[in-house]
Coordinates of C-alpha atoms in Angstrom, one line a residue:
X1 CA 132.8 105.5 53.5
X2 CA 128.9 106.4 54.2
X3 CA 127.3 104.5 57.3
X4 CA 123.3 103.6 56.2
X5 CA 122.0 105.1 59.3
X6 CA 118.5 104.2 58.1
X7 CA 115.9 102.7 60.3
X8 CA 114.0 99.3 59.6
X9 CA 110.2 99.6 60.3
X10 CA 111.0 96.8 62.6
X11 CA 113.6 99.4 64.3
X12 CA 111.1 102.4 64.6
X13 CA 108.6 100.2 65.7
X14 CA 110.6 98.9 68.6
X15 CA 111.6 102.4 69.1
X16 CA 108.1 103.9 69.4
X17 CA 107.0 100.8 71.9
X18 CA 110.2 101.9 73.9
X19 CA 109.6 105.3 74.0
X20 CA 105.8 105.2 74.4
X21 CA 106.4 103.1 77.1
X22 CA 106.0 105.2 80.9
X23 CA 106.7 103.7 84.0
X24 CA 103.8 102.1 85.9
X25 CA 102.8 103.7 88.9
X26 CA 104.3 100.3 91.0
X27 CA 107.8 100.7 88.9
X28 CA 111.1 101.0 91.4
X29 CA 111.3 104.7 90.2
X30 CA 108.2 105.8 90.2
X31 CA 107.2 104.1 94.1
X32 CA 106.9 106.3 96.8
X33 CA 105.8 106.0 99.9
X34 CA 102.0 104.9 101.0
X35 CA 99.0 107.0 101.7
X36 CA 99.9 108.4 105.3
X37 CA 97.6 110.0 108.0
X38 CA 99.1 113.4 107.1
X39 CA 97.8 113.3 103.4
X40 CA 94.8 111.5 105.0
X41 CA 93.3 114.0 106.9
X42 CA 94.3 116.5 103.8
X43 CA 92.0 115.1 101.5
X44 CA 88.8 116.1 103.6
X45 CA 86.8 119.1 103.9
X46 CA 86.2 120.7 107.3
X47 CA 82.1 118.3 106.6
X48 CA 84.8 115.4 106.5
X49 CA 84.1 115.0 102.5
X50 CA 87.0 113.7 100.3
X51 CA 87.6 116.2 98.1
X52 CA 86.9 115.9 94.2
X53 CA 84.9 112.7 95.0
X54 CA 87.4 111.1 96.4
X55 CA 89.4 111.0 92.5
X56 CA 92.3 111.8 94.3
X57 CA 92.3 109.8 97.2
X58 CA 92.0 106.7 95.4
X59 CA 94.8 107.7 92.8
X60 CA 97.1 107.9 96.0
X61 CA 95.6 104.3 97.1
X62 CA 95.9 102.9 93.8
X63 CA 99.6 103.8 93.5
X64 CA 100.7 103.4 97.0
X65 CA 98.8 101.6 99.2
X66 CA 98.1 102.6 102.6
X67 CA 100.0 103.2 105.9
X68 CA 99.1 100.5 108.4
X69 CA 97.9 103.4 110.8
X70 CA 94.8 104.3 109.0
X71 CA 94.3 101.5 107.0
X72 CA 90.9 100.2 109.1
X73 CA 89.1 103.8 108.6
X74 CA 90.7 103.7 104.8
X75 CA 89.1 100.3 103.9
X76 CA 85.4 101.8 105.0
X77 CA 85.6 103.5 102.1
X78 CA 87.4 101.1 99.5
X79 CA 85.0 98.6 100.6
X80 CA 81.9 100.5 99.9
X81 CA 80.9 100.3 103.8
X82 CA 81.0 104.6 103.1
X83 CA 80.3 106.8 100.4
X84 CA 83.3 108.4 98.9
X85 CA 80.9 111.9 99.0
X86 CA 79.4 111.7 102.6
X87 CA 80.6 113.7 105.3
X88 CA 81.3 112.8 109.0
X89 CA 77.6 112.9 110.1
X90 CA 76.2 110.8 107.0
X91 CA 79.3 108.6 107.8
X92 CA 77.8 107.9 111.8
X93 CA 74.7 108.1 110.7
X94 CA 75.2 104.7 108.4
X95 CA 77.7 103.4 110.9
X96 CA 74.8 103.2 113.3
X97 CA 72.4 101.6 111.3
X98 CA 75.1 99.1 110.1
X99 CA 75.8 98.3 113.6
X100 CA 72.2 97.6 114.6
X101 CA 71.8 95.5 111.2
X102 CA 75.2 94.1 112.2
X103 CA 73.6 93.2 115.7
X104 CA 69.8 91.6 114.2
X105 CA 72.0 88.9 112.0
X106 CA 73.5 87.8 115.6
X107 CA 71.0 87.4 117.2
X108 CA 69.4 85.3 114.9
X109 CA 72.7 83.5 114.8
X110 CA 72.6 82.4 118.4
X111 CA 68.9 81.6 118.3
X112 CA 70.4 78.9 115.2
X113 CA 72.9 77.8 118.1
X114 CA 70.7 77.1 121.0
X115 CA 68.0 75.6 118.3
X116 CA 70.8 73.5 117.7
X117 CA 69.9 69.6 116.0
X118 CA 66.2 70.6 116.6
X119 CA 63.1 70.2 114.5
X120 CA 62.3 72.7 111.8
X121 CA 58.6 72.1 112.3
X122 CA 58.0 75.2 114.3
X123 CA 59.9 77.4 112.1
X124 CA 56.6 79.4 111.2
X125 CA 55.6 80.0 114.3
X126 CA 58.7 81.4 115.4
X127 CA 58.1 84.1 112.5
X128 CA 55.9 86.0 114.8
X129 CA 57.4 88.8 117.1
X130 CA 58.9 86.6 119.8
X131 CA 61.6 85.6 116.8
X132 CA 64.4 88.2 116.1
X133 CA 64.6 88.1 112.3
X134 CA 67.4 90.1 110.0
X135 CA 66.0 93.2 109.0
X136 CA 62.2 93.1 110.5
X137 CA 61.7 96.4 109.6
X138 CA 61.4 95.6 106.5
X139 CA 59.1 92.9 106.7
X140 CA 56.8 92.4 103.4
X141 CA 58.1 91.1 100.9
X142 CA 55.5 90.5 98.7
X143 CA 55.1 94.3 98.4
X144 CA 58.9 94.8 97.6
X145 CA 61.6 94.2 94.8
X146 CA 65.0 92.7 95.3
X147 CA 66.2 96.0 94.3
X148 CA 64.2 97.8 97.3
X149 CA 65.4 94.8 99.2
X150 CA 69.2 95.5 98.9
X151 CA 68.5 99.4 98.9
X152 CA 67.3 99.2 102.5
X153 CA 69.5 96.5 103.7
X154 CA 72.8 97.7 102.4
X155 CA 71.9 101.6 103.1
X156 CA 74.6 102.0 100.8
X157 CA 75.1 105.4 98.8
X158 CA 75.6 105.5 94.8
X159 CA 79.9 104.7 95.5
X160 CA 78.6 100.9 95.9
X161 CA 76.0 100.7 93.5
X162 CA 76.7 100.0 89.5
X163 CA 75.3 98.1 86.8
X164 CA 77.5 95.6 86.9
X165 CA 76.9 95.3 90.9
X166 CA 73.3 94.7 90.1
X167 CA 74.1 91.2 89.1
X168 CA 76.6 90.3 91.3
X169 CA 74.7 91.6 94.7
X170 CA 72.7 88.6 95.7
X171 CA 73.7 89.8 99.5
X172 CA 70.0 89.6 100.3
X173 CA 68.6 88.8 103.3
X174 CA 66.7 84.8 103.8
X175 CA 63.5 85.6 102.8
X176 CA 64.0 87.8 99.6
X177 CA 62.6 85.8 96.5
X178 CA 64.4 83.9 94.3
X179 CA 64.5 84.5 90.8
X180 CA 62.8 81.4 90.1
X181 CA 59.4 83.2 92.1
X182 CA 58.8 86.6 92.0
X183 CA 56.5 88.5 93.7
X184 CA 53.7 89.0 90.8
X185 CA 54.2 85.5 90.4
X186 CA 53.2 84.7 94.3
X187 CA 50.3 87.5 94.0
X188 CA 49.2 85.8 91.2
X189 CA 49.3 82.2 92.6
X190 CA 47.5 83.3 95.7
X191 CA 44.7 85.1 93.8
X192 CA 43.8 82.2 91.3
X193 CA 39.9 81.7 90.9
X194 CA 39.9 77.9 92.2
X195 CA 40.3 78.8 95.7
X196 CA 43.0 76.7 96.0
X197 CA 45.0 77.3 100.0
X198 CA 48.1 78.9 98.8
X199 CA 51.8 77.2 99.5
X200 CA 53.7 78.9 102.4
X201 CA 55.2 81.8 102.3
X202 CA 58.8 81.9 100.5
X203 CA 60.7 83.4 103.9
X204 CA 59.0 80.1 105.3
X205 CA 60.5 77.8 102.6
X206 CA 64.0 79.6 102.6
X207 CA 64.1 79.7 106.2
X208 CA 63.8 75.8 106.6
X209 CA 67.0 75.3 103.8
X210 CA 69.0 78.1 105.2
X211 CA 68.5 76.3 109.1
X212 CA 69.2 72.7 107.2
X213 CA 72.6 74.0 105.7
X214 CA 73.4 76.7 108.7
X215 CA 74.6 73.4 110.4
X216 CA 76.9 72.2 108.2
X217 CA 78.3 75.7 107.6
X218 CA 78.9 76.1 111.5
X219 CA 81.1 72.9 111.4
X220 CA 83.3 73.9 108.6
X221 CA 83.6 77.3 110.5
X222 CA 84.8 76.1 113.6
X223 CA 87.1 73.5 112.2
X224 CA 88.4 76.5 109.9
X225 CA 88.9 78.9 112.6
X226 CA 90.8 76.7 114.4
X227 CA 93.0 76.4 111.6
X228 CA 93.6 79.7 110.2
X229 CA 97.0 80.6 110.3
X230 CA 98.6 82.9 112.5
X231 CA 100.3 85.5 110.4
X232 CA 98.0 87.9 111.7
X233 CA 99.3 87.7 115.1
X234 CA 102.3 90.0 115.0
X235 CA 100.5 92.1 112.7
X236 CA 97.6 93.2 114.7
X237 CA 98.5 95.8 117.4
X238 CA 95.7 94.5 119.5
X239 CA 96.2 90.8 119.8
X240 CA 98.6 90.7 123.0
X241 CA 96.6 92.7 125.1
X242 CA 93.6 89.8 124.3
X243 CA 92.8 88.1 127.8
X244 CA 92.3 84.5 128.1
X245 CA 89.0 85.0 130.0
X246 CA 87.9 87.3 127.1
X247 CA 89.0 84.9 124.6
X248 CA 87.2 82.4 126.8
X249 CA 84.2 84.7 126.8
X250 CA 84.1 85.4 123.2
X251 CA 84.5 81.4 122.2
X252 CA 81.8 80.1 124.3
X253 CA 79.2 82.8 122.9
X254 CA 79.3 82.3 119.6
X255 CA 79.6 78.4 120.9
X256 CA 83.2 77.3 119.9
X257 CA 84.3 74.8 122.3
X258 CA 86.7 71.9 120.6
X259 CA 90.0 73.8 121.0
X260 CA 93.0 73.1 122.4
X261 CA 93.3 74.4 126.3
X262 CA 96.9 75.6 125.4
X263 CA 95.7 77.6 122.2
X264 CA 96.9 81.1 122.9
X265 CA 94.3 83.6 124.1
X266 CA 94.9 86.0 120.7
X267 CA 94.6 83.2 118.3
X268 CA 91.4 81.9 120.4
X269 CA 89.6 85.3 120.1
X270 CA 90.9 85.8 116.7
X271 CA 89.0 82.7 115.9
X272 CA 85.6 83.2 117.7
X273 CA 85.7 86.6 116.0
X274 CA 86.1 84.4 112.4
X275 CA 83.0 81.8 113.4
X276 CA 80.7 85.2 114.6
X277 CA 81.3 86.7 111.2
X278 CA 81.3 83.9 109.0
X279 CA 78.1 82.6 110.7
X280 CA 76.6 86.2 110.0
X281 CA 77.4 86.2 106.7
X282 CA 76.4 82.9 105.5
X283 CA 72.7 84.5 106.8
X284 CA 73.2 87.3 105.1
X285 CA 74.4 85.5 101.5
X286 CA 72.3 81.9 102.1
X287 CA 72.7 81.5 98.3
X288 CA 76.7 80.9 99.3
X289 CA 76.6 80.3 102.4
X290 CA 80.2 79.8 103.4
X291 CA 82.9 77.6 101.5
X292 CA 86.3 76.9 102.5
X293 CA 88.8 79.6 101.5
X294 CA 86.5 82.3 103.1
X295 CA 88.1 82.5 106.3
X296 CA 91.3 83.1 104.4
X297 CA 89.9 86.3 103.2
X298 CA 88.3 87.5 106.4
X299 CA 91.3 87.0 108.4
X300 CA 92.9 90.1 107.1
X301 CA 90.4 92.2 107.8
X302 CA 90.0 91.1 111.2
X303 CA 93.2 91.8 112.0
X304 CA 93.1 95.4 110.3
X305 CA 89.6 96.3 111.9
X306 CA 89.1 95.6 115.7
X307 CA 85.3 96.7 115.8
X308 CA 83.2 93.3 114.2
X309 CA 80.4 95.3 112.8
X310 CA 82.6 97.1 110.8
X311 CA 85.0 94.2 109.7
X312 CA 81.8 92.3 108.5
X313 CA 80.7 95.2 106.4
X314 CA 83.9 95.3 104.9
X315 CA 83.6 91.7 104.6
X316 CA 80.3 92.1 102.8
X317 CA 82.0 94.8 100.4
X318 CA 84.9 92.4 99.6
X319 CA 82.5 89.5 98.8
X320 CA 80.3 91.6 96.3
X321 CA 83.1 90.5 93.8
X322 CA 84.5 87.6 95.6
X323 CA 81.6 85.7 96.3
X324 CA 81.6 84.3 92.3
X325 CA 84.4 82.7 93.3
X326 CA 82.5 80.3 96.3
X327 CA 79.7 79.1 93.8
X328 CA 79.0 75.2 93.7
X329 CA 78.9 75.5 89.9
X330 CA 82.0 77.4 89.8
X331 CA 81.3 79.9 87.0
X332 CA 82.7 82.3 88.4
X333 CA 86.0 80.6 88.9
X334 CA 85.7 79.0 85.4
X335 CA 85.3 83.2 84.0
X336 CA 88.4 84.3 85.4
X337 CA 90.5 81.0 84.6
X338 CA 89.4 81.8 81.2
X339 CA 90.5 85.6 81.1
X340 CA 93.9 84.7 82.6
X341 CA 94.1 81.9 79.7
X342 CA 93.1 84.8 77.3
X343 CA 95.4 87.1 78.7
X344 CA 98.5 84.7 78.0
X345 CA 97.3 83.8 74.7
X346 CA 97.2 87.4 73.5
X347 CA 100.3 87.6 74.5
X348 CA 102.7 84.8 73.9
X349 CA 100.8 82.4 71.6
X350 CA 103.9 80.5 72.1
X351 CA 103.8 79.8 75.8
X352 CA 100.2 79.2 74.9
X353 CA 100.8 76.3 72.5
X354 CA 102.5 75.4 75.1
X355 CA 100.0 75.0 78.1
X356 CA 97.4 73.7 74.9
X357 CA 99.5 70.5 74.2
X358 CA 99.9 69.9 78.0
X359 CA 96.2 70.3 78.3
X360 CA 96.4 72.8 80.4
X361 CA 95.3 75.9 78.6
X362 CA 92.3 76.4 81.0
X363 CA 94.8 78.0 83.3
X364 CA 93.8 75.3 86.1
X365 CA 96.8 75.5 87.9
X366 CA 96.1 79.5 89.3
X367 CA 93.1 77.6 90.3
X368 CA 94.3 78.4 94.0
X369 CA 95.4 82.4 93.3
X370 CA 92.1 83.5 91.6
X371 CA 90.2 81.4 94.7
X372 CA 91.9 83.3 97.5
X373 CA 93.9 86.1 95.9
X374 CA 97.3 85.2 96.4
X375 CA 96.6 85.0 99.8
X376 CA 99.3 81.8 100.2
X377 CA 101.5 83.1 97.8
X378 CA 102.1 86.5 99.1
X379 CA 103.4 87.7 102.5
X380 CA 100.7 89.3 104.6
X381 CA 101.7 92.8 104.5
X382 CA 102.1 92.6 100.7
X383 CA 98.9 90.8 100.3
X384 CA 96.9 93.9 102.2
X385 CA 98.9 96.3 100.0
X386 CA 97.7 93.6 96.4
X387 CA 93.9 93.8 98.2
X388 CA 94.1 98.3 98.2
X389 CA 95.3 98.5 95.0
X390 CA 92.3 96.3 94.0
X391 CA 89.8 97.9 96.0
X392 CA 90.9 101.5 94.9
X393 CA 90.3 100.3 91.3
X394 CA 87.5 98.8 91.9
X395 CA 86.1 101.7 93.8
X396 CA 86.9 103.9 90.8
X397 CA 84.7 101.7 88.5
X398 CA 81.9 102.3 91.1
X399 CA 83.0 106.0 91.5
X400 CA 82.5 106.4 87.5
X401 CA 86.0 107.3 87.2
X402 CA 86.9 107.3 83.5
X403 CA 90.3 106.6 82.0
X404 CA 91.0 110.4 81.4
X405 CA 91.2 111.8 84.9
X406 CA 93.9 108.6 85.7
X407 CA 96.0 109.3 82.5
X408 CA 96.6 113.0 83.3
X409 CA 99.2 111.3 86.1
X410 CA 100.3 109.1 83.7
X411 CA 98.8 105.8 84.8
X412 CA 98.0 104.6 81.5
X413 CA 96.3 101.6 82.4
X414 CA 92.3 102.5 83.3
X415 CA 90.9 100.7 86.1
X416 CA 89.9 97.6 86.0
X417 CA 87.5 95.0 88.4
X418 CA 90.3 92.2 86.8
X419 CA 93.7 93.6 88.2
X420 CA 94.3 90.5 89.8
X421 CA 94.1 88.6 86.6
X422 CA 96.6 89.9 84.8
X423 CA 98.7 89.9 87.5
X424 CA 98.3 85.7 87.6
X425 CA 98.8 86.3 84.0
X426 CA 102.0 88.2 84.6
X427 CA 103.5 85.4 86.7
X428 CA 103.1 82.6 84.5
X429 CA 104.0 84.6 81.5
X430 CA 107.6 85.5 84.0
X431 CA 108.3 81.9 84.1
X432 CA 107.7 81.0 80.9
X433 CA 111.3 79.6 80.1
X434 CA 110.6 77.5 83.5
X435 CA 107.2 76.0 82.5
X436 CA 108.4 75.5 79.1
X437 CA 110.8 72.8 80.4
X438 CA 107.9 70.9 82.4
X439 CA 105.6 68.1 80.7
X440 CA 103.1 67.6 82.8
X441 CA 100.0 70.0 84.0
X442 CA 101.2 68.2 87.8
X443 CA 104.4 70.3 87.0
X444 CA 103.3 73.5 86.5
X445 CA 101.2 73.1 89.5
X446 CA 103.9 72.5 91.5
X447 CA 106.0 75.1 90.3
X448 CA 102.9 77.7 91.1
X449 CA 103.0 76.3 94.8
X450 CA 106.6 77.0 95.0
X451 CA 106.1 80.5 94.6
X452 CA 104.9 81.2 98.1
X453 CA 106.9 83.6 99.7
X454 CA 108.9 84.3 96.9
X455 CA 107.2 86.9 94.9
X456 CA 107.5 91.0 95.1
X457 CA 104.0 92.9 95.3
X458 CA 105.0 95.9 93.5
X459 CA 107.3 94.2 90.8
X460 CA 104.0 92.1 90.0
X461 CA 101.9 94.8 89.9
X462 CA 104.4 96.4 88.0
X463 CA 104.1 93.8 84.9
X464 CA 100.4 93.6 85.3
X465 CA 99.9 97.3 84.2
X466 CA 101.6 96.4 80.7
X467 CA 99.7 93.8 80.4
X468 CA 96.9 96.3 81.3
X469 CA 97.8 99.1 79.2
X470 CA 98.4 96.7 76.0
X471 CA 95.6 94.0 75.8
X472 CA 92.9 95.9 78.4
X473 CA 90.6 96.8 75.3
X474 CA 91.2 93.3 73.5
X475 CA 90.9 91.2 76.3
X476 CA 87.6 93.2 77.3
X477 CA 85.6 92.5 73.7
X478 CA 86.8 88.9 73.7
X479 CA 85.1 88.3 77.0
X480 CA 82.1 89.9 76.1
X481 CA 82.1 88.1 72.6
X482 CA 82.1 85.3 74.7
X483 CA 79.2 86.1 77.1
X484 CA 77.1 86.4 74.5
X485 CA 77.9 83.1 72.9

């Protein structure tokens, strides 16, 4: 008797997929261990350059994470604080400047504090030299761009600077013009034949709505600090040698003072350290400010990075893509909501018909994951090792790394600024059979919150680069089909 040992094109199909299909670089079999000092120190030049551009260094980063040792000289560079091709002396060079620029956006911070509930009628004469203002060496606007603006306040090289960047960065200091007024505009205002006195000077105007909000912000802070939870603590190597007069110290500069006495001195500090940088930044970014959820992001760094000019720079470098995710009118929320809802429906149209007749297709219920990054839902070592991988593909957009150099070590999928999207995706699509049994959106939402705690890192990064390697392309023209509707 003959056996029909012919194949179906349903069978060869399967078969190709199967075959075609490599282990992603997070697999169990392909893991290894993170980037250590050893390999570190390696992947410099004697000038302290990475070698290759740093093409290799963030392969390593992208596939392994980094070892807790090194991690706060690491993140300088996946942050964008440091150019991946600048050597030791560039690198102190910029550290210095950031420090001092660091140092400008405190100052005016206190001189907020001790202003207090004041008036904001002499806001224009403290203009003049007796006011420490952000970046007063670059004082005249009217003769600058936005682009020369955040040239010379970022004094960042070409590894943070990219098309896309150039809409996102609105990191500007208070007095750059909005793009409702811009400079020629002003000139031409100023110059008109009728003589007319021209209106005060924009750094005037924006000065008086950054002071009225700066208040509120500083309230949220403090009550936010205060809160933040406290996984950091055993974490940070630093935290138990924190004095209580130094916490003391720390809390009543930057003017925290409604804290409980028997709050522990590493948790106090840890704190203060949140409201000095948040404060900071919300002068440095007026246009967000600060918004709950923020502190959740900082606190990581903080407890990586122990020196606060550097953690804010990081900070800054994190919020260049984060910050979408803080706006009142939350578009940028609403954009990623709608590629994880894309994502899913390329997938499994079933589980999408699904989340359609539950009216929940808009992928609401991630709401919280995309807003802080699975911060709650991940452990806090696995959510520093979720942030690296990020970062290093993120960096390699900025770096100009194509999808060639990263396939000649196998990684199929390319880099992508959206990593953490289809690893939401990959979740929900994991439980499908679960939310398939709910009928409610309340449901699902439930079901996402339960997930805290429960989730492995690697195995979700693991699903996300399949989603990567299949629907990158697709999900890419669908989203800019839909930009330009």
């Amino acid at each position: 008797m003959l056996v029909d040992f012919s194949l179906t094109t349903l069978d060869l199909v399967s078969f190709l997929v199967f075959k075609s299909r490599r282990k992603s670089p997070w697999s169990r079999r392909k893991r290894k261990w993170p980037l250590t000092p050893h390999q570190w120190r390696s992947l410099s030049t004697p000038e302290g350059k990475l070698r290759d551009g740093g093409v290799g260094f963030l392969k390593r980063v992208r596939s392994r994470g980094v070892d807790p040792s090194i991690r706060a000289e690491v993140w300088l560079f996946l942050l964008g604080v440091y150019d991946l091709n600048s050597t030791s002396e560039e690198r102190e060079a910029v550290n210095t400047q950031k420090r001092k620029e660091y140092e400008k956006l405190q100052r005016r911070c206190k001189m907020l504090l001790k202003r207090g509930n004041g008036s904001t009628d002499d806001l224009e004469e403290e203009a003049d030299d007796q006011c420490v203002r952000f970046m007063d060496d670059y004082k005249t606007p009217g003769l600058m761009t936005n682009q020369d603006v955040v040239s010379a306040v970022n004094t960042d090289s070409s590894d943070t600077d990219s098309c896309e960047d150039n809409e996102d960065v609105q990191l500007l200091p208070s007095f750059v013009y909005s793009d409702e007024k811009k400079p020629e505009e002003e000139n031409s205002n100023n110059n008109n034949s009728s003589g007319e006195t021209s209106t005060p000077s924009p750094e005037i105007q924006v000065e008086v709505t950054v002071h009225e909000d700066f208040s509120t912000w500083q309230r949220i802070i403090r009550l936010d600090a205060l809160r933040a939870d406290s996984d950091w603590a055993t974490y940070s190597s630093s935290s138990t040698a924190i004095t209580e007069t130094k916490a003391r110290g720390l809390a009543e500069s930057v003017g925290l003072k409604d804290y409980d006495d028997n709050l522990e001195s590493c948790r106090l500090y840890h704190a203060a350290r949140l409201v000095a940088i948040l404060e900071a930044y919300a002068l440095y970014d007026p246009e967000i400010g600060y918004c709950q959820g923020m502190s959740d992001l900082l606190s990581p760094i903080l407890a990586v990075i122990s020196e606060d000019h550097e953690a804010f720079w990081c900070f800054v470098g994190f919020m260049k893509k984060a910050r979408h995710n803080f706006r009142l009118d939350e578009a940028g929320i609403q954009r990623q909501l709608g590629i994880v809802s894309k994502i899913i429906k390329s997938k499994d149209s079933q589980l999408y018909k699904h989340l359609e007749n539950l009216q929940a297709e808009d992928c609401s219920f991630v709401y919280r994951m995309v807003l802080v990054m699975f911060r709650r839902e991940l452990s806090f070592e696995q959510t520093l090792c979720l942030w690296e991988v990020m970062w290093a593909d993120q960096a390699a957009i900025r770096a100009g790394v194509g999808k060639s150099p990263w396939s000649r070590i196998r990684q199929q999928a390319p880099p992508t600024d959206d990593l953490l999207l289809y690893a939401i995706a990959a979740l929900v699509l994991r439980r499908k059979l679960i939310i398939q049994k709910y009928s409610s959106m309340d449901e699902i939402v439930e079901e996402c919150n339960s997930m805290a705690g429960q989730l492995d890192v690697w195995k979700l990064l693991d699903d996300a680069h399949h989603l990567v390697v299949t629907l990158h392309d697709k999900i890419e023209t669908l989203s800019s089909q839909s930009l330009s509707i």
